[in-house]
CSV table of C-alpha atoms in Angstrom, one decimal:
chain,number,residue,atom,x,y,z
A,1489,UNK,CA,-50.0,131.9,64.0
A,1490,UNK,CA,-54.0,131.7,62.9
A,1491,UNK,CA,-56.7,130.4,65.5
A,1492,UNK,CA,-59.3,127.9,64.6
A,1493,UNK,CA,-62.0,130.6,64.0
A,1494,UNK,CA,-64.4,131.0,61.5
A,1495,UNK,CA,-64.3,134.7,62.0
A,1496,UNK,CA,-62.7,137.3,59.7
A,1497,UNK,CA,-59.4,138.5,62.1
A,1498,UNK,CA,-59.6,141.5,64.1
A,1499,UNK,CA,-56.0,142.0,63.9
A,1500,UNK,CA,-53.4,140.6,61.4
A,1501,UNK,CA,-49.9,141.3,60.9
A,1502,UNK,CA,-47.6,139.4,58.1
A,1503,UNK,CA,-43.7,139.5,58.0
A,1504,UNK,CA,-43.2,142.5,60.1
A,1505,UNK,CA,-39.6,143.9,60.4
A,1506,UNK,CA,-38.5,146.2,62.9
A,1507,UNK,CA,-34.5,147.8,63.4
A,1508,UNK,CA,-33.0,150.3,65.6
A,1509,UNK,CA,-30.0,151.2,63.3
A,1510,UNK,CA,-27.9,147.7,63.2
A,1511,UNK,CA,-30.1,146.1,65.8
A,1512,UNK,CA,-32.8,143.7,64.7
A,1513,UNK,CA,-35.9,143.6,67.0
A,1514,UNK,CA,-38.3,142.1,64.9
A,1515,UNK,CA,-37.3,139.4,62.0
A,1516,UNK,CA,-40.3,138.5,60.2
A,1517,UNK,CA,-43.3,138.2,62.5
A,1518,UNK,CA,-46.5,137.1,61.7
A,1519,UNK,CA,-49.8,137.0,63.2
A,1520,UNK,CA,-53.4,136.7,63.4
A,1521,UNK,CA,-55.9,137.7,66.0
A,1522,UNK,CA,-59.9,136.9,65.8
A,1523,UNK,CA,-62.3,138.3,68.1
A,1524,UNK,CA,-62.7,136.6,72.0
A,1525,UNK,CA,-58.8,135.2,71.2
A,1526,UNK,CA,-56.5,136.1,74.5
A,1527,UNK,CA,-53.0,135.5,73.1
A,1528,UNK,CA,-50.2,135.7,75.9
A,1529,UNK,CA,-46.9,137.0,74.5
A,1530,UNK,CA,-44.2,135.3,76.7
A,1531,UNK,CA,-40.4,135.3,76.1
A,1532,UNK,CA,-37.2,136.5,77.7
A,1533,UNK,CA,-36.4,140.0,78.1
A,1534,UNK,CA,-35.3,141.7,75.2
A,1535,UNK,CA,-36.4,139.6,72.8
A,1536,UNK,CA,-39.1,142.1,71.0
A,1537,UNK,CA,-42.3,141.1,72.8
A,1538,UNK,CA,-43.0,144.7,74.1
A,1539,UNK,CA,-41.8,146.2,70.5
A,1540,UNK,CA,-44.4,144.2,69.0
A,1541,UNK,CA,-47.2,145.2,70.5
A,1542,UNK,CA,-46.2,148.9,70.1
A,1543,UNK,CA,-46.4,148.2,66.4
A,1544,UNK,CA,-49.4,147.0,66.5
A,1545,UNK,CA,-51.2,150.2,67.5
A,1546,UNK,CA,-48.1,152.2,65.7
A,1547,UNK,CA,-46.7,153.8,68.1
A,1548,UNK,CA,-43.5,152.3,66.9
A,1549,UNK,CA,-43.1,152.2,63.1
A,1550,UNK,CA,-41.5,149.2,61.1
A,1551,UNK,CA,-39.5,148.7,58.2
A,1552,UNK,CA,-41.2,145.9,56.2
A,1553,UNK,CA,-44.5,143.9,56.6
A,1554,UNK,CA,-48.2,144.2,56.5
A,1555,UNK,CA,-50.6,145.4,59.2
A,1556,UNK,CA,-54.5,145.0,59.1
A,1557,UNK,CA,-56.7,146.1,61.8
A,1558,UNK,CA,-60.6,145.3,61.3
A,1559,UNK,CA,-59.8,144.9,57.4
A,1560,UNK,CA,-58.0,148.2,56.8
A,1561,UNK,CA,-54.2,148.5,56.0
A,1562,UNK,CA,-52.5,150.6,58.6
A,1563,UNK,CA,-48.8,149.5,57.1
A,1564,UNK,CA,-48.1,152.9,55.8
A,1565,UNK,CA,-44.6,154.4,57.0
A,1566,UNK,CA,-46.8,158.0,57.1
A,1567,UNK,CA,-49.9,157.5,58.4
A,1568,UNK,CA,-52.4,160.6,58.6
A,1569,UNK,CA,-53.4,161.3,61.3
A,1570,UNK,CA,-56.8,160.6,61.6
A,1571,UNK,CA,-55.7,157.2,60.4
A,1572,UNK,CA,-53.7,156.8,63.6
A,1573,UNK,CA,-56.8,158.4,65.9
A,1574,UNK,CA,-58.9,155.5,64.4
A,1575,UNK,CA,-56.5,152.8,64.8
A,1576,UNK,CA,-55.8,153.9,68.7
A,1577,UNK,CA,-59.9,154.4,68.9
A,1578,UNK,CA,-60.2,150.4,67.9
A,1579,UNK,CA,-56.6,149.1,69.7
A,1580,UNK,CA,-56.4,150.5,72.9
A,1581,UNK,CA,-53.2,149.7,75.1
A,1582,UNK,CA,-52.3,149.6,78.8
A,1583,UNK,CA,-48.8,149.8,79.8
A,1584,UNK,CA,-46.7,149.0,82.4
A,1585,UNK,CA,-46.6,152.8,83.9
A,1586,UNK,CA,-50.4,154.1,84.4
A,1587,UNK,CA,-49.6,157.5,83.2
A,1588,UNK,CA,-52.5,158.8,84.8
A,1589,UNK,CA,-52.8,162.9,85.2
A,1590,UNK,CA,-52.2,163.3,88.6
A,1591,UNK,CA,-54.1,166.6,88.9
A,1592,UNK,CA,-57.1,165.5,87.6
A,1593,UNK,CA,-59.6,163.3,89.9
A,1594,UNK,CA,-60.2,159.6,88.6
A,1595,UNK,CA,-63.3,160.1,86.7
A,1596,UNK,CA,-62.0,162.9,84.8
A,1597,UNK,CA,-58.9,161.2,83.8
A,1598,UNK,CA,-61.8,158.7,82.4
A,1599,UNK,CA,-63.8,161.2,80.8
A,1600,UNK,CA,-61.0,163.1,78.7
A,1601,UNK,CA,-60.4,161.0,75.7
A,1602,UNK,CA,-64.0,159.9,75.0
A,1603,UNK,CA,-64.8,163.7,75.4
A,1604,UNK,CA,-62.1,165.1,73.2
A,1605,UNK,CA,-61.7,161.9,70.5
A,1606,UNK,CA,-65.2,160.9,70.3
A,1607,UNK,CA,-66.6,164.1,70.8
A,1608,UNK,CA,-69.2,162.5,73.3
A,1609,UNK,CA,-71.6,164.3,75.8
A,1610,UNK,CA,-69.9,164.8,79.1
A,1611,UNK,CA,-73.0,163.1,80.3
A,1612,UNK,CA,-72.3,160.2,78.1
A,1613,UNK,CA,-68.6,160.2,79.0
A,1614,UNK,CA,-69.4,159.7,82.8
A,1615,UNK,CA,-72.1,157.2,82.4
A,1616,UNK,CA,-69.3,155.3,80.5
A,1617,UNK,CA,-66.9,156.1,83.2
A,1618,UNK,CA,-68.4,155.3,85.9
A,1619,UNK,CA,-69.6,151.9,84.2
A,1620,UNK,CA,-66.0,150.8,83.3
A,1621,UNK,CA,-65.2,151.7,86.7
A,1622,UNK,CA,-67.5,149.6,88.6
A,1623,UNK,CA,-66.4,146.8,85.7
A,1624,UNK,CA,-62.6,147.1,87.6
A,1625,UNK,CA,-64.1,147.4,90.7
A,1626,UNK,CA,-63.3,150.8,91.7
A,1627,UNK,CA,-66.9,152.5,91.6
A,1628,UNK,CA,-66.2,154.3,95.1
A,1629,UNK,CA,-63.0,155.6,93.8
A,1630,UNK,CA,-64.1,158.4,91.2
A,1631,UNK,CA,-63.5,161.5,92.9
A,1632,UNK,CA,-60.0,160.4,94.0
A,1633,UNK,CA,-56.6,161.7,92.6
A,1634,UNK,CA,-54.1,159.2,91.4
A,1635,UNK,CA,-51.9,160.0,94.1
A,1636,UNK,CA,-54.5,158.8,96.8
A,1637,UNK,CA,-54.8,155.0,94.7
A,1638,UNK,CA,-52.2,151.9,95.4
A,1639,UNK,CA,-50.3,150.8,91.9
A,1640,UNK,CA,-52.8,148.0,91.6
A,1641,UNK,CA,-55.5,150.6,91.8
A,1642,UNK,CA,-54.0,152.9,89.2
A,1643,UNK,CA,-53.6,150.0,86.9
A,1644,UNK,CA,-57.1,149.0,87.1
A,1645,UNK,CA,-58.0,152.6,86.3
A,1646,UNK,CA,-56.1,152.6,83.2
A,1647,UNK,CA,-57.7,149.6,82.0
A,1648,UNK,CA,-61.0,151.6,82.9
A,1649,UNK,CA,-59.9,154.7,80.8
A,1650,UNK,CA,-58.9,152.3,78.0
A,1651,UNK,CA,-61.9,150.5,77.9
A,1652,UNK,CA,-64.2,153.7,77.5
A,1653,UNK,CA,-63.0,153.9,74.2
A,1654,UNK,CA,-65.0,150.9,73.3
A,1655,UNK,CA,-61.5,149.1,71.8
A,1656,UNK,CA,-62.1,146.2,69.7
A,1657,UNK,CA,-58.9,144.9,71.1
A,1658,UNK,CA,-56.8,145.6,74.0
A,1659,UNK,CA,-52.8,145.2,74.3
A,1660,UNK,CA,-51.5,145.1,77.3
A,1661,UNK,CA,-47.7,145.3,77.8
A,1662,UNK,CA,-46.4,143.5,81.1
A,1663,UNK,CA,-49.6,145.3,83.2
A,1664,UNK,CA,-48.2,144.0,86.5
A,1665,UNK,CA,-44.6,144.7,86.0
A,1666,UNK,CA,-44.5,147.9,88.2
A,1667,UNK,CA,-46.9,146.6,91.0
A,1668,UNK,CA,-45.9,145.3,94.3
A,1669,UNK,CA,-46.6,141.6,94.6
A,1670,UNK,CA,-49.2,141.7,96.7
A,1671,UNK,CA,-51.2,144.1,94.2
A,1672,UNK,CA,-50.6,142.0,91.3
A,1673,UNK,CA,-53.4,139.6,91.7
A,1674,UNK,CA,-56.0,142.4,91.9
A,1675,UNK,CA,-55.0,143.4,88.3
A,1676,UNK,CA,-54.9,140.0,87.0
A,1677,UNK,CA,-58.4,139.2,88.4
A,1678,UNK,CA,-59.3,142.3,86.1
A,1679,UNK,CA,-58.0,141.0,83.2
A,1680,UNK,CA,-59.4,137.6,83.6
A,1681,UNK,CA,-63.3,139.0,83.9
A,1682,UNK,CA,-62.5,140.9,80.7
A,1683,UNK,CA,-61.4,137.8,79.2
A,1684,UNK,CA,-64.6,136.1,80.4
A,1685,UNK,CA,-66.5,138.7,78.5
A,1686,UNK,CA,-64.9,137.9,75.2
A,1687,UNK,CA,-62.6,140.7,75.0
A,1688,UNK,CA,-59.8,140.5,72.3
A,1689,UNK,CA,-56.9,140.8,74.4
A,1690,UNK,CA,-53.2,140.5,73.7
A,1691,UNK,CA,-50.7,140.5,76.8
A,1692,UNK,CA,-47.1,140.5,77.2
A,1693,UNK,CA,-46.8,138.8,80.4
A,1694,UNK,CA,-43.9,137.1,82.9
A,1695,UNK,CA,-47.1,135.9,84.9
A,1696,UNK,CA,-47.2,132.0,83.7
A,1697,UNK,CA,-50.2,130.7,85.5
A,1698,UNK,CA,-52.3,133.7,84.0
A,1699,UNK,CA,-51.0,132.5,80.3
A,1700,UNK,CA,-51.7,129.1,81.4
A,1701,UNK,CA,-55.2,129.3,82.4
A,1702,UNK,CA,-56.8,132.3,80.8
A,1703,UNK,CA,-55.2,132.4,77.0
A,1704,UNK,CA,-56.4,130.8,74.0
A,1705,UNK,CA,-53.0,130.9,72.6
A,1706,UNK,CA,-49.7,131.7,73.5
A,1707,UNK,CA,-46.9,132.8,71.4
A,1708,UNK,CA,-42.8,132.4,72.7
A,1709,UNK,CA,-40.6,134.9,71.3
A,1710,UNK,CA,-37.2,134.8,71.1
A,1711,UNK,CA,-34.4,136.5,69.0
A,1712,UNK,CA,-37.0,138.7,67.4
A,1713,UNK,CA,-39.1,136.0,65.9
A,1714,UNK,CA,-42.2,133.6,67.4
A,1715,UNK,CA,-40.2,130.9,67.8
A,1716,UNK,CA,-42.9,128.4,69.1
A,1717,UNK,CA,-46.9,128.9,69.2
A,1718,UNK,CA,-49.7,126.8,70.4
A,1719,UNK,CA,-52.4,126.4,72.7
A,1720,UNK,CA,-51.3,126.7,76.4
A,1721,UNK,CA,-51.8,123.2,77.4
A,1722,UNK,CA,-49.4,122.4,74.3
A,1723,UNK,CA,-46.5,125.3,74.7
A,1724,UNK,CA,-46.3,124.7,78.9
A,1725,UNK,CA,-46.6,120.9,78.8
A,1726,UNK,CA,-45.0,120.1,75.9
A,1727,UNK,CA,-42.5,122.6,74.8
A,1728,UNK,CA,-40.9,121.4,71.3
A,1729,UNK,CA,-37.8,124.0,71.5
A,1730,UNK,CA,-35.1,123.8,73.7
A,1731,UNK,CA,-35.3,127.9,74.2
A,1732,UNK,CA,-38.9,127.2,75.3
A,1733,UNK,CA,-38.2,124.6,77.7
A,1734,UNK,CA,-35.1,126.4,79.0
A,1735,UNK,CA,-37.3,129.5,79.4
A,1736,UNK,CA,-39.9,128.0,81.2
A,1737,UNK,CA,-37.7,126.0,83.6
A,1738,UNK,CA,-36.6,129.5,85.1
A,1739,UNK,CA,-39.9,130.7,85.7
């Protein structure tokens, strides 16, 4: 996948292969993402979407292929911890589960990584945290504990936490799948606003309306491969593969 952009890719991978024993999860995936792209990754369960996303910030290793982030090759099987730290500063990730520390306030959850990893002052960390809490609509919840928040609020805090590291690209792994239906909209609205600010995003999602309306590009995964891709208008209105047509008919 290469979008029509003259800028250098933020993230580029070529021929990624990932297996667990005899199980092939990724079977040669290539993609190129440029600044400001919003890429939705759709497909049936078990097709390799989340594994692909986790390979992009090296939470998962891969057996074959090349990965570059902002021009730096991060394909090695055993990266130095400094390389991994720099990679994960550049590539933020929001998971299905919120992974907030329950014994810390919202503000303290957001301050921890910039303080420990970026070595910023407490004052600067708190300034960043309050700015991004306001960005996700939770400025008034800085002193609350995670147990006092709804699922949607926790996920918005998780998004703000990732933004505090000032990443070049954000990965979202089905960020609404653990939420009650009535809470999904508030998280998707935050993601829409992020897209409008020009944030580069890759989103594994089952929210087809979001993928259609917000994405600049859609990847359809099937059986460990990108079976079809293109602009949302093409992918949703004129699917070429039988498997994609079948998948969309069931949504």
